């Protein structure tokens, strides 16, 4: 496996390769930062243009887009409370409060450092495990996925700010929203109110754009002024401080990167799940969980480290077995096939140079994105001092246009507006948004895994307790909140 590293490293130093990577990184940043677009759309748009390219150059282009789009999504999440892509949702919870305090440059530095280090962690794990990971993938069946998802759902009550009852209600509403549409295991269509539009469920991008972008837009307009209420700390020094803080919170960084890599390995779970589980575990592991949601640096690190490390895990199943671990990996798989490359065990044995080409390109693109974050942080932070009535108009046009362009469906636009009103109402009523997001993202996956487990075990609930992994997840799910509560009580209050 490692014998192809040197040869791949030589190719990346060629001028046209660096130019291709830089171009892909810029495209990834732009599409990641614009709500409703994202790296998947960028890859889809450019796919036909690479048909006549050689496989190596095409892989460099698309690895550049993949590597930079996550950090691009964090830019709008931090500055405007609008996740550029769904996997940046948890970044809003602490990144945006930091921007409101005038620490946008520091928050962007935190994100840039966490993105790069998280990606490196995921790819190192990929390089070490790619030839021995078959038993791990096989071990994660539907019962294990169910308990993994329940772990994230249970933490809803723990991470809720304010009233516990409000947090539980928000989480329940999120679960109900996730159940709208066709239930694949049973074939039933639920809660659609007779609308064919909702047969496929509530689309993920309109959900996040509406709840965050439009909801915050209405909030902007109601409050007036600017996003940052305090003086802006927008120097390159502030951004560099954010980068270095990743080492200060090394435990959070490593833990979140591990979670992202593990969740990425499991096919079909998705980056949104990795993002939210890493964030909620960071809250539960903290001695001061009440500071999350108010601008805690660990919240930004947990979210962004998991975002980028998950790609290393997803690449494990994609390259080893041809099983895409996410939508982006499914698209990458089609790119491989289009250029005559067949993922699977034989690829690992016969063409290690190709694998290292992909990994090297991904690392370099993350480095490009992080360097851009450092250099541009002071200028990007100025956005937080622009009067909100100007920003509101721009955000509305970009968010609604981006949502419509994605599927060219006017009902997506209406859904965004309705969810925006819901998000604004929740903010005004003091109901936390995080449990709603967790319930929506994880609810459908939990139900699907639950029903399939029962079907496989002929209706017996004992199937949920047959594996060591299930018991590890159950014990952890019960123990972590108890330990967190004990630590919180034992910590002296200032």
Short mmCIF file of C-alpha atoms in Angstrom, two decimals:
data_model
loop_
_atom_site.label_atom_id
_atom_site.label_comp_id
_atom_site.label_asym_id
_atom_site.label_seq_id
_atom_site.Cartn_x
_atom_site.Cartn_y
_atom_site.Cartn_z
CA UNK A 1 0.00 0.00 0.00
CA UNK A 2 2.64 2.54 1.04
CA UNK A 3 4.87 1.83 -1.97
CA UNK A 4 2.69 4.15 -4.11
CA UNK A 5 3.11 7.16 -1.83
CA UNK A 6 6.38 8.41 -3.32
CA UNK A 7 5.20 8.13 -6.93
CA UNK A 8 1.96 9.98 -6.14
CA UNK A 9 3.90 12.67 -4.30
CA UNK A 10 5.98 13.33 -7.42
CA UNK A 11 2.91 13.92 -9.58
CA UNK A 12 1.40 16.46 -7.19
CA UNK A 13 4.41 18.76 -7.61
CA UNK A 14 3.72 19.23 -11.32
CA UNK A 15 2.45 22.76 -12.18
CA UNK A 16 -0.72 21.65 -13.97
CA UNK A 17 -1.64 19.40 -11.05
CA UNK A 18 -1.21 22.18 -8.50
CA UNK A 19 -3.27 24.48 -10.73
CA UNK A 20 -6.01 21.85 -10.98
CA UNK A 21 -6.01 21.38 -7.22
CA UNK A 22 -6.11 25.13 -6.62
CA UNK A 23 -9.00 25.53 -9.07
CA UNK A 24 -10.90 22.68 -7.40
CA UNK A 25 -10.27 24.19 -3.95
CA UNK A 26 -11.55 27.62 -5.02
CA UNK A 27 -14.68 26.06 -6.54
CA UNK A 28 -15.20 24.00 -3.38
CA UNK A 29 -14.86 27.06 -1.16
CA UNK A 30 -17.31 29.12 -3.21
CA UNK A 31 -19.93 26.39 -3.56
CA UNK A 32 -19.50 25.38 0.07
CA UNK A 33 -19.95 28.94 1.34
CA UNK A 34 -23.14 29.64 -0.66
CA UNK A 35 -26.13 28.13 1.19
CA UNK A 36 -28.02 25.65 -0.95
CA UNK A 37 -25.12 24.79 -3.26
CA UNK A 38 -22.32 22.69 -1.75
CA UNK A 39 -19.48 20.54 -3.03
CA UNK A 40 -21.78 17.83 -4.41
CA UNK A 41 -23.43 20.30 -6.78
CA UNK A 42 -20.01 21.58 -7.87
CA UNK A 43 -18.79 18.05 -8.59
CA UNK A 44 -21.99 17.25 -10.49
CA UNK A 45 -21.65 20.37 -12.66
CA UNK A 46 -18.01 19.73 -13.53
CA UNK A 47 -18.33 15.98 -14.08
CA UNK A 48 -19.18 16.16 -17.82
CA UNK A 49 -16.22 18.47 -18.51
CA UNK A 50 -13.72 15.88 -17.22
CA UNK A 51 -14.86 13.07 -19.51
CA UNK A 52 -11.79 13.42 -21.77
CA UNK A 53 -9.34 14.01 -18.91
CA UNK A 54 -6.99 11.38 -17.61
CA UNK A 55 -8.09 9.72 -14.38
CA UNK A 56 -5.33 11.21 -12.20
CA UNK A 57 -6.06 14.84 -13.16
CA UNK A 58 -9.81 14.34 -12.71
CA UNK A 59 -9.27 12.88 -9.26
CA UNK A 60 -7.15 15.88 -8.26
CA UNK A 61 -9.92 18.26 -9.36
CA UNK A 62 -12.66 16.49 -7.42
CA UNK A 63 -10.54 15.85 -4.34
CA UNK A 64 -9.85 19.60 -4.33
CA UNK A 65 -13.58 20.34 -4.35
CA UNK A 66 -14.30 17.79 -1.61
CA UNK A 67 -11.47 18.97 0.59
CA UNK A 68 -12.38 22.68 0.50
CA UNK A 69 -16.19 22.65 0.51
CA UNK A 70 -16.47 21.79 4.20
CA UNK A 71 -14.44 24.80 5.29
CA UNK A 72 -16.36 26.93 2.78
CA UNK A 73 -19.59 25.90 4.49
CA UNK A 74 -18.22 26.95 7.87
CA UNK A 75 -17.57 30.50 6.62
CA UNK A 76 -21.26 31.31 6.20
CA UNK A 77 -22.13 29.25 9.31
CA UNK A 78 -19.84 31.40 11.44
CA UNK A 79 -20.47 34.79 9.87
CA UNK A 80 -24.18 34.57 9.07
CA UNK A 81 -25.51 31.64 11.14
CA UNK A 82 -26.28 29.97 7.82
CA UNK A 83 -24.60 26.59 7.20
CA UNK A 84 -23.24 26.56 3.66
CA UNK A 85 -23.79 22.80 3.60
CA UNK A 86 -25.89 20.61 5.94
CA UNK A 87 -22.75 19.13 7.53
CA UNK A 88 -21.86 22.57 8.92
CA UNK A 89 -25.08 22.87 10.91
CA UNK A 90 -23.51 22.36 14.34
CA UNK A 91 -20.82 24.95 13.55
CA UNK A 92 -23.53 27.62 13.80
CA UNK A 93 -24.23 26.84 17.45
CA UNK A 94 -20.93 28.28 18.74
CA UNK A 95 -19.29 29.84 15.67
CA UNK A 96 -22.02 32.43 15.18
CA UNK A 97 -22.10 33.55 18.86
CA UNK A 98 -18.34 34.09 18.59
CA UNK A 99 -18.91 36.27 15.52
CA UNK A 100 -21.52 38.26 17.45
CA UNK A 101 -18.90 38.90 20.13
CA UNK A 102 -16.57 40.30 17.46
CA UNK A 103 -14.42 37.12 17.35
CA UNK A 104 -15.23 36.07 13.80
CA UNK A 105 -11.55 35.88 12.78
CA UNK A 106 -10.77 33.65 15.75
CA UNK A 107 -13.73 31.39 14.93
CA UNK A 108 -12.62 31.12 11.29
CA UNK A 109 -9.13 30.22 12.50
CA UNK A 110 -10.59 27.52 14.75
CA UNK A 111 -12.50 26.12 11.79
CA UNK A 112 -9.52 26.27 9.42
CA UNK A 113 -7.26 24.43 11.86
CA UNK A 114 -9.88 21.83 12.80
CA UNK A 115 -10.68 21.15 9.13
CA UNK A 116 -7.05 20.51 8.22
CA UNK A 117 -6.19 18.46 11.32
CA UNK A 118 -9.43 16.49 11.16
CA UNK A 119 -8.82 15.64 7.50
CA UNK A 120 -5.26 14.53 8.25
CA UNK A 121 -6.50 12.32 11.09
CA UNK A 122 -9.12 10.66 8.89
CA UNK A 123 -6.67 10.04 6.08
CA UNK A 124 -4.00 8.61 8.40
CA UNK A 125 -6.59 6.17 9.76
CA UNK A 126 -7.60 5.37 6.19
CA UNK A 127 -4.01 4.60 5.20
CA UNK A 128 -3.54 2.35 8.23
CA UNK A 129 -6.84 0.46 8.05
CA UNK A 130 -7.66 0.22 4.37
CA UNK A 131 -6.38 -3.35 4.10
CA UNK A 132 -7.76 -4.65 7.40
CA UNK A 133 -11.13 -2.90 7.79
CA UNK A 134 -13.44 -5.54 6.31
CA UNK A 135 -14.37 -7.08 9.74
CA UNK A 136 -15.19 -3.63 11.14
CA UNK A 137 -17.58 -2.77 8.32
CA UNK A 138 -19.27 -6.16 8.55
CA UNK A 139 -19.62 -5.81 12.35
CA UNK A 140 -21.75 -2.65 12.06
CA UNK A 141 -25.17 -4.01 11.19
CA UNK A 142 -28.60 -2.46 11.70
CA UNK A 143 -28.71 -2.99 15.51
CA UNK A 144 -25.36 -1.24 15.95
CA UNK A 145 -26.43 1.64 13.72
CA UNK A 146 -29.67 1.91 15.72
CA UNK A 147 -27.82 2.25 19.02
CA UNK A 148 -25.37 4.71 17.50
CA UNK A 149 -28.27 6.90 16.41
CA UNK A 150 -30.10 6.53 19.74
CA UNK A 151 -26.92 7.71 21.44
CA UNK A 152 -27.19 10.96 19.47
CA UNK A 153 -30.91 11.30 20.18
CA UNK A 154 -30.54 10.72 23.92
CA UNK A 155 -28.05 13.58 24.17
CA UNK A 156 -30.80 15.98 23.04
CA UNK A 157 -31.88 16.54 26.62
CA UNK A 158 -28.29 17.06 27.76
CA UNK A 159 -27.32 19.64 25.16
CA UNK A 160 -30.56 21.64 25.38
CA UNK A 161 -30.15 25.20 26.55
CA UNK A 162 -32.76 26.47 29.01
CA UNK A 163 -35.86 24.40 29.79
CA UNK A 164 -35.44 20.64 29.58
CA UNK A 165 -39.08 20.34 28.54
CA UNK A 166 -38.54 22.76 25.65
CA UNK A 167 -35.56 20.71 24.51
CA UNK A 168 -37.53 17.47 24.60
CA UNK A 169 -40.42 19.04 22.70
CA UNK A 170 -38.05 20.40 20.05
CA UNK A 171 -36.38 17.00 19.69
CA UNK A 172 -39.77 15.31 19.36
CA UNK A 173 -40.87 17.76 16.68
CA UNK A 174 -37.61 17.07 14.81
CA UNK A 175 -38.26 13.32 14.92
CA UNK A 176 -41.82 13.81 13.64
CA UNK A 177 -40.56 15.94 10.76
CA UNK A 178 -38.03 13.24 9.86
CA UNK A 179 -40.86 10.71 9.53
CA UNK A 180 -42.72 12.66 6.83
CA UNK A 181 -42.95 10.81 3.51
CA UNK A 182 -42.39 7.23 2.39
CA UNK A 183 -41.23 4.74 5.00
CA UNK A 184 -39.05 2.34 3.03
CA UNK A 185 -39.24 -0.74 5.29
CA UNK A 186 -43.06 -0.69 5.44
CA UNK A 187 -43.93 1.06 2.17
CA UNK A 188 -46.32 3.44 4.00
CA UNK A 189 -46.63 7.14 3.17
CA UNK A 190 -47.10 9.28 6.28
CA UNK A 191 -47.88 12.86 7.31
CA UNK A 192 -47.89 14.25 3.75
CA UNK A 193 -51.37 15.83 4.03
CA UNK A 194 -52.08 14.56 0.53
CA UNK A 195 -49.10 16.34 -1.04
CA UNK A 196 -47.02 14.39 -3.52
CA UNK A 197 -44.17 16.83 -2.89
CA UNK A 198 -43.66 15.36 0.59
CA UNK A 199 -43.57 11.71 -0.52
CA UNK A 200 -39.76 11.78 -0.41
CA UNK A 201 -39.77 13.56 2.94
CA UNK A 202 -38.62 17.05 3.83
CA UNK A 203 -35.49 17.81 1.75
CA UNK A 204 -32.38 18.32 3.84
CA UNK A 205 -31.04 21.49 2.20
CA UNK A 206 -34.33 23.46 2.30
CA UNK A 207 -34.68 22.35 5.93
CA UNK A 208 -31.32 23.82 6.97
CA UNK A 209 -31.54 26.90 4.74
CA UNK A 210 -34.99 27.72 6.08
CA UNK A 211 -34.36 26.99 9.74
CA UNK A 212 -31.02 28.81 9.87
CA UNK A 213 -30.75 31.29 7.00
CA UNK A 214 -34.32 32.61 6.70
CA UNK A 215 -35.02 32.22 10.40
CA UNK A 216 -31.96 34.30 11.23
CA UNK A 217 -32.78 36.73 8.42
CA UNK A 218 -36.13 37.52 10.05
CA UNK A 219 -34.32 37.85 13.37
CA UNK A 220 -31.80 40.25 11.80
CA UNK A 221 -34.56 42.46 10.44
CA UNK A 222 -36.41 42.51 13.75
CA UNK A 223 -33.35 43.50 15.78
CA UNK A 224 -31.55 45.83 13.36
CA UNK A 225 -27.96 46.95 13.86
CA UNK A 226 -25.10 44.61 12.92
CA UNK A 227 -24.25 40.97 13.63
CA UNK A 228 -21.25 41.78 15.81
CA UNK A 229 -22.37 43.81 18.82
CA UNK A 230 -18.84 44.21 20.12
CA UNK A 231 -15.64 45.48 18.54
CA UNK A 232 -14.28 43.20 15.79
CA UNK A 233 -11.06 41.30 16.48
CA UNK A 234 -10.28 40.84 12.81
CA UNK A 235 -6.51 40.61 12.61
CA UNK A 236 -4.46 37.77 11.19
CA UNK A 237 -3.24 37.33 14.76
CA UNK A 238 -6.81 36.58 15.87
CA UNK A 239 -7.19 33.96 13.14
CA UNK A 240 -3.83 32.39 14.03
CA UNK A 241 -4.91 32.30 17.66
CA UNK A 242 -7.91 30.24 16.59
CA UNK A 243 -5.70 27.80 14.70
CA UNK A 244 -3.43 27.28 17.68
CA UNK A 245 -6.37 26.75 20.03
CA UNK A 246 -6.97 23.44 18.29
CA UNK A 247 -3.87 22.16 20.09
CA UNK A 248 -5.11 23.59 23.38
CA UNK A 249 -8.26 21.50 22.99
CA UNK A 250 -6.41 18.47 21.61
CA UNK A 251 -8.62 15.97 23.44
CA UNK A 252 -11.75 17.42 21.85
CA UNK A 253 -10.03 17.48 18.45
CA UNK A 254 -8.92 13.84 18.61
CA UNK A 255 -12.22 12.62 20.04
CA UNK A 256 -14.28 14.42 17.39
CA UNK A 257 -11.98 13.27 14.59
CA UNK A 258 -12.33 9.69 15.82
CA UNK A 259 -16.12 9.99 15.88
CA UNK A 260 -16.14 11.50 12.39
CA UNK A 261 -13.95 8.72 11.01
CA UNK A 262 -16.01 5.97 12.65
CA UNK A 263 -19.35 7.37 11.48
CA UNK A 264 -17.90 7.95 8.01
CA UNK A 265 -16.99 4.26 7.75
CA UNK A 266 -20.63 3.22 8.22
CA UNK A 267 -22.29 3.36 4.79
CA UNK A 268 -25.34 5.58 4.49
CA UNK A 269 -25.13 7.34 7.86
CA UNK A 270 -23.83 10.65 6.49
CA UNK A 271 -21.77 13.65 7.54
CA UNK A 272 -24.68 15.36 9.31
CA UNK A 273 -24.78 12.50 11.81
CA UNK A 274 -21.02 12.68 12.43
CA UNK A 275 -21.26 16.44 12.88
CA UNK A 276 -24.03 16.33 15.47
CA UNK A 277 -22.80 13.29 17.40
CA UNK A 278 -19.32 14.82 17.75
CA UNK A 279 -20.85 18.08 18.95
CA UNK A 280 -23.14 16.46 21.51
CA UNK A 281 -20.35 14.24 22.83
CA UNK A 282 -18.21 17.38 23.25
CA UNK A 283 -21.01 18.93 25.30
CA UNK A 284 -21.41 15.86 27.49
CA UNK A 285 -17.67 15.56 28.02
CA UNK A 286 -17.26 19.18 29.08
CA UNK A 287 -17.07 20.38 32.68
CA UNK A 288 -19.14 23.42 31.65
CA UNK A 289 -21.74 22.17 29.16
CA UNK A 290 -23.86 25.27 29.72
CA UNK A 291 -21.27 27.34 27.82
CA UNK A 292 -21.99 25.50 24.57
CA UNK A 293 -24.26 27.48 22.30
CA UNK A 294 -22.83 30.73 23.64
CA UNK A 295 -19.51 30.73 21.77
CA UNK A 296 -17.43 27.86 23.17
CA UNK A 297 -14.38 27.17 20.94
CA UNK A 298 -14.73 23.42 21.53
CA UNK A 299 -18.10 23.52 19.76
CA UNK A 300 -16.49 24.79 16.55
CA UNK A 301 -13.59 22.35 16.81
CA UNK A 302 -15.85 19.34 17.44
CA UNK A 303 -18.09 20.14 14.51
CA UNK A 304 -15.42 20.91 11.92
CA UNK A 305 -12.98 18.15 12.94
CA UNK A 306 -15.74 15.56 12.54
CA UNK A 307 -16.79 17.12 9.21
CA UNK A 308 -13.43 16.55 7.58
CA UNK A 309 -12.34 13.34 9.28
CA UNK A 310 -15.54 11.61 8.15
CA UNK A 311 -14.31 11.68 4.54
CA UNK A 312 -11.35 9.49 5.45
CA UNK A 313 -13.75 6.96 6.96
CA UNK A 314 -16.14 7.14 4.00
CA UNK A 315 -13.26 6.56 1.60
CA UNK A 316 -12.47 3.29 3.41
CA UNK A 317 -15.66 1.59 2.28
CA UNK A 318 -15.66 3.34 -1.11
CA UNK A 319 -12.15 2.27 -2.06
CA UNK A 320 -12.14 -1.14 -0.35
CA UNK A 321 -15.50 -2.53 -1.43
CA UNK A 322 -17.00 0.00 -3.84
CA UNK A 323 -19.66 0.79 -1.20
CA UNK A 324 -20.10 4.59 -1.01
CA UNK A 325 -20.35 5.83 2.56
CA UNK A 326 -22.06 9.09 1.60
CA UNK A 327 -23.64 10.94 -1.30
CA UNK A 328 -20.32 12.62 -2.11
CA UNK A 329 -18.63 9.20 -2.16
CA UNK A 330 -21.34 7.85 -4.47
CA UNK A 331 -20.56 10.67 -6.88
CA UNK A 332 -16.84 10.03 -6.52
CA UNK A 333 -17.48 6.36 -7.26
CA UNK A 334 -19.21 7.30 -10.52
CA UNK A 335 -16.19 9.45 -11.41
CA UNK A 336 -13.90 6.45 -10.85
CA UNK A 337 -16.03 4.22 -13.06
CA UNK A 338 -16.31 6.88 -15.78
CA UNK A 339 -12.51 6.96 -15.98
CA UNK A 340 -12.12 3.20 -16.01
CA UNK A 341 -11.13 2.71 -12.36
CA UNK A 342 -12.98 -0.02 -10.44
CA UNK A 343 -12.85 0.40 -6.64
CA UNK A 344 -12.44 -2.71 -4.55
CA UNK A 345 -9.77 -4.95 -3.03
CA UNK A 346 -8.05 -5.33 -6.40
CA UNK A 347 -7.56 -1.56 -6.64
CA UNK A 348 -5.72 -1.59 -3.33
CA UNK A 349 -3.44 -4.39 -4.49
CA UNK A 350 -2.82 -3.30 -8.09
CA UNK A 351 -3.04 0.51 -8.11
CA UNK A 352 -1.87 2.06 -4.83
CA UNK A 353 -0.60 5.12 -6.75
CA UNK A 354 -4.19 6.02 -7.62
CA UNK A 355 -5.25 5.84 -3.97
CA UNK A 356 -2.36 8.01 -2.82
CA UNK A 357 -3.18 10.47 -5.60
CA UNK A 358 -6.64 10.91 -4.10
CA UNK A 359 -5.36 11.20 -0.53
CA UNK A 360 -2.57 13.65 -1.39
CA UNK A 361 -4.97 15.82 -3.35
CA UNK A 362 -7.41 15.87 -0.46
CA UNK A 363 -4.72 16.95 2.01
CA UNK A 364 -3.38 19.70 -0.26
CA UNK A 365 -6.87 21.06 -0.94
CA UNK A 366 -7.54 21.22 2.81
CA UNK A 367 -4.26 23.07 3.22
CA UNK A 368 -5.26 25.54 0.48
CA UNK A 369 -8.61 26.12 2.18
CA UNK A 370 -7.06 26.59 5.63
CA UNK A 371 -4.44 29.04 4.34
CA UNK A 372 -7.21 30.99 2.63
CA UNK A 373 -9.10 31.05 5.92
CA UNK A 374 -6.11 32.56 7.69
CA UNK A 375 -5.32 35.16 5.04
CA UNK A 376 -8.91 36.22 4.42
CA UNK A 377 -10.26 36.03 7.98
CA UNK A 378 -9.75 39.74 8.71
CA UNK A 379 -11.62 40.70 5.53
CA UNK A 380 -14.39 38.15 5.92
CA UNK A 381 -14.96 39.28 9.51
CA UNK A 382 -15.91 42.75 8.24
CA UNK A 383 -19.18 41.19 7.04
CA UNK A 384 -20.28 41.08 10.67
CA UNK A 385 -20.20 44.91 10.80
CA UNK A 386 -22.36 45.44 7.72
CA UNK A 387 -25.87 46.72 8.65
CA UNK A 388 -28.19 43.74 8.79
CA UNK A 389 -30.86 45.21 6.50
CA UNK A 390 -28.30 45.04 3.66
CA UNK A 391 -27.22 41.53 4.62
CA UNK A 392 -30.81 40.37 4.93
CA UNK A 393 -31.58 41.24 1.31
CA UNK A 394 -28.43 39.51 0.06
CA UNK A 395 -28.96 36.40 2.20
CA UNK A 396 -32.60 36.12 1.12
CA UNK A 397 -31.77 36.28 -2.59
CA UNK A 398 -28.83 33.86 -2.37
CA UNK A 399 -30.58 31.38 -0.08
CA UNK A 400 -33.85 31.26 -2.02
CA UNK A 401 -32.16 31.25 -5.43
CA UNK A 402 -29.72 28.53 -4.36
CA UNK A 403 -32.56 26.42 -3.00
CA UNK A 404 -34.57 26.75 -6.22
CA UNK A 405 -31.62 26.07 -8.54
CA UNK A 406 -30.80 22.82 -6.75
CA UNK A 407 -34.01 21.05 -7.85
CA UNK A 408 -35.90 23.78 -9.74
CA UNK A 409 -38.90 23.19 -7.49
CA UNK A 410 -40.87 26.20 -6.27
CA UNK A 411 -42.22 24.15 -3.35
CA UNK A 412 -38.68 24.00 -1.96
CA UNK A 413 -38.74 27.81 -1.77
CA UNK A 414 -42.09 27.81 0.04
CA UNK A 415 -40.79 25.19 2.46
CA UNK A 416 -37.73 27.34 3.19
CA UNK A 417 -39.95 30.30 4.06
CA UNK A 418 -42.21 28.22 6.34
CA UNK A 419 -39.24 26.69 8.16
CA UNK A 420 -37.72 30.17 8.46
CA UNK A 421 -40.84 31.35 10.28
CA UNK A 422 -40.63 28.25 12.50
CA UNK A 423 -36.98 28.97 13.29
CA UNK A 424 -37.72 32.61 14.12
CA UNK A 425 -40.62 31.61 16.35
CA UNK A 426 -38.45 29.10 18.22
CA UNK A 427 -35.77 31.71 18.83
CA UNK A 428 -38.30 34.20 20.14
CA UNK A 429 -39.96 31.60 22.38
CA UNK A 430 -36.63 30.45 23.81
CA UNK A 431 -36.96 26.94 22.36
CA UNK A 432 -33.53 25.50 21.41
CA UNK A 433 -32.95 24.70 17.74
CA UNK A 434 -30.26 22.05 18.28
CA UNK A 435 -32.59 19.26 19.56
CA UNK A 436 -34.88 19.87 16.57
CA UNK A 437 -31.93 19.44 14.19
CA UNK A 438 -30.71 16.30 15.94
CA UNK A 439 -34.17 14.77 15.91
CA UNK A 440 -34.70 15.57 12.23
CA UNK A 441 -31.33 14.26 11.03
CA UNK A 442 -31.25 11.09 13.10
CA UNK A 443 -34.93 10.18 13.56
CA UNK A 444 -35.54 8.49 10.22
CA UNK A 445 -32.29 6.53 10.37
CA UNK A 446 -33.16 5.28 13.87
CA UNK A 447 -36.60 4.11 12.76
CA UNK A 448 -35.25 2.40 9.64
CA UNK A 449 -32.56 0.55 11.60
CA UNK A 450 -35.09 -0.40 14.28
CA UNK A 451 -37.59 -1.92 11.83
CA UNK A 452 -34.94 -3.74 9.80
CA UNK A 453 -33.45 -5.23 12.99
CA UNK A 454 -36.86 -6.58 14.01
CA UNK A 455 -37.44 -7.98 10.53
CA UNK A 456 -34.05 -9.74 10.47
CA UNK A 457 -34.65 -11.28 13.91
CA UNK A 458 -38.28 -12.31 13.28
CA UNK A 459 -39.71 -9.64 15.55
CA UNK A 460 -37.50 -10.47 18.53
CA UNK A 461 -36.10 -7.52 20.49
CA UNK A 462 -33.17 -9.66 21.60
CA UNK A 463 -31.57 -8.82 18.25
CA UNK A 464 -30.67 -5.39 19.62
CA UNK A 465 -28.46 -6.93 22.31
CA UNK A 466 -26.57 -9.65 20.45
CA UNK A 467 -23.26 -7.88 19.82
CA UNK A 468 -20.44 -6.42 21.85
CA UNK A 469 -20.63 -3.16 19.89
CA UNK A 470 -24.30 -2.75 20.85
CA UNK A 471 -23.50 -3.20 24.54
CA UNK A 472 -20.58 -0.77 24.35
CA UNK A 473 -22.87 1.86 22.84
CA UNK A 474 -25.63 1.20 25.40
CA UNK A 475 -23.29 1.41 28.39
CA UNK A 476 -21.64 4.54 27.03
CA UNK A 477 -25.02 6.13 26.36
CA UNK A 478 -26.07 5.58 29.96
CA UNK A 479 -22.74 6.31 31.64
CA UNK A 480 -21.63 9.48 29.86
CA UNK A 481 -24.60 11.68 30.93
CA UNK A 482 -24.29 10.46 34.53
CA UNK A 483 -20.55 11.15 34.62
CA UNK A 484 -21.09 14.53 32.99
CA UNK A 485 -23.70 15.49 35.58
CA UNK A 486 -21.46 14.39 38.45
CA UNK A 487 -18.52 16.36 37.04
CA UNK A 488 -20.68 19.43 36.54
CA UNK A 489 -21.95 19.28 40.12
CA UNK A 490 -18.44 18.82 41.50
CA UNK A 491 -17.05 21.78 39.55
CA UNK A 492 -17.07 24.91 41.77
CA UNK A 493 -19.10 27.73 40.29
CA UNK A 494 -17.46 31.16 40.01
#
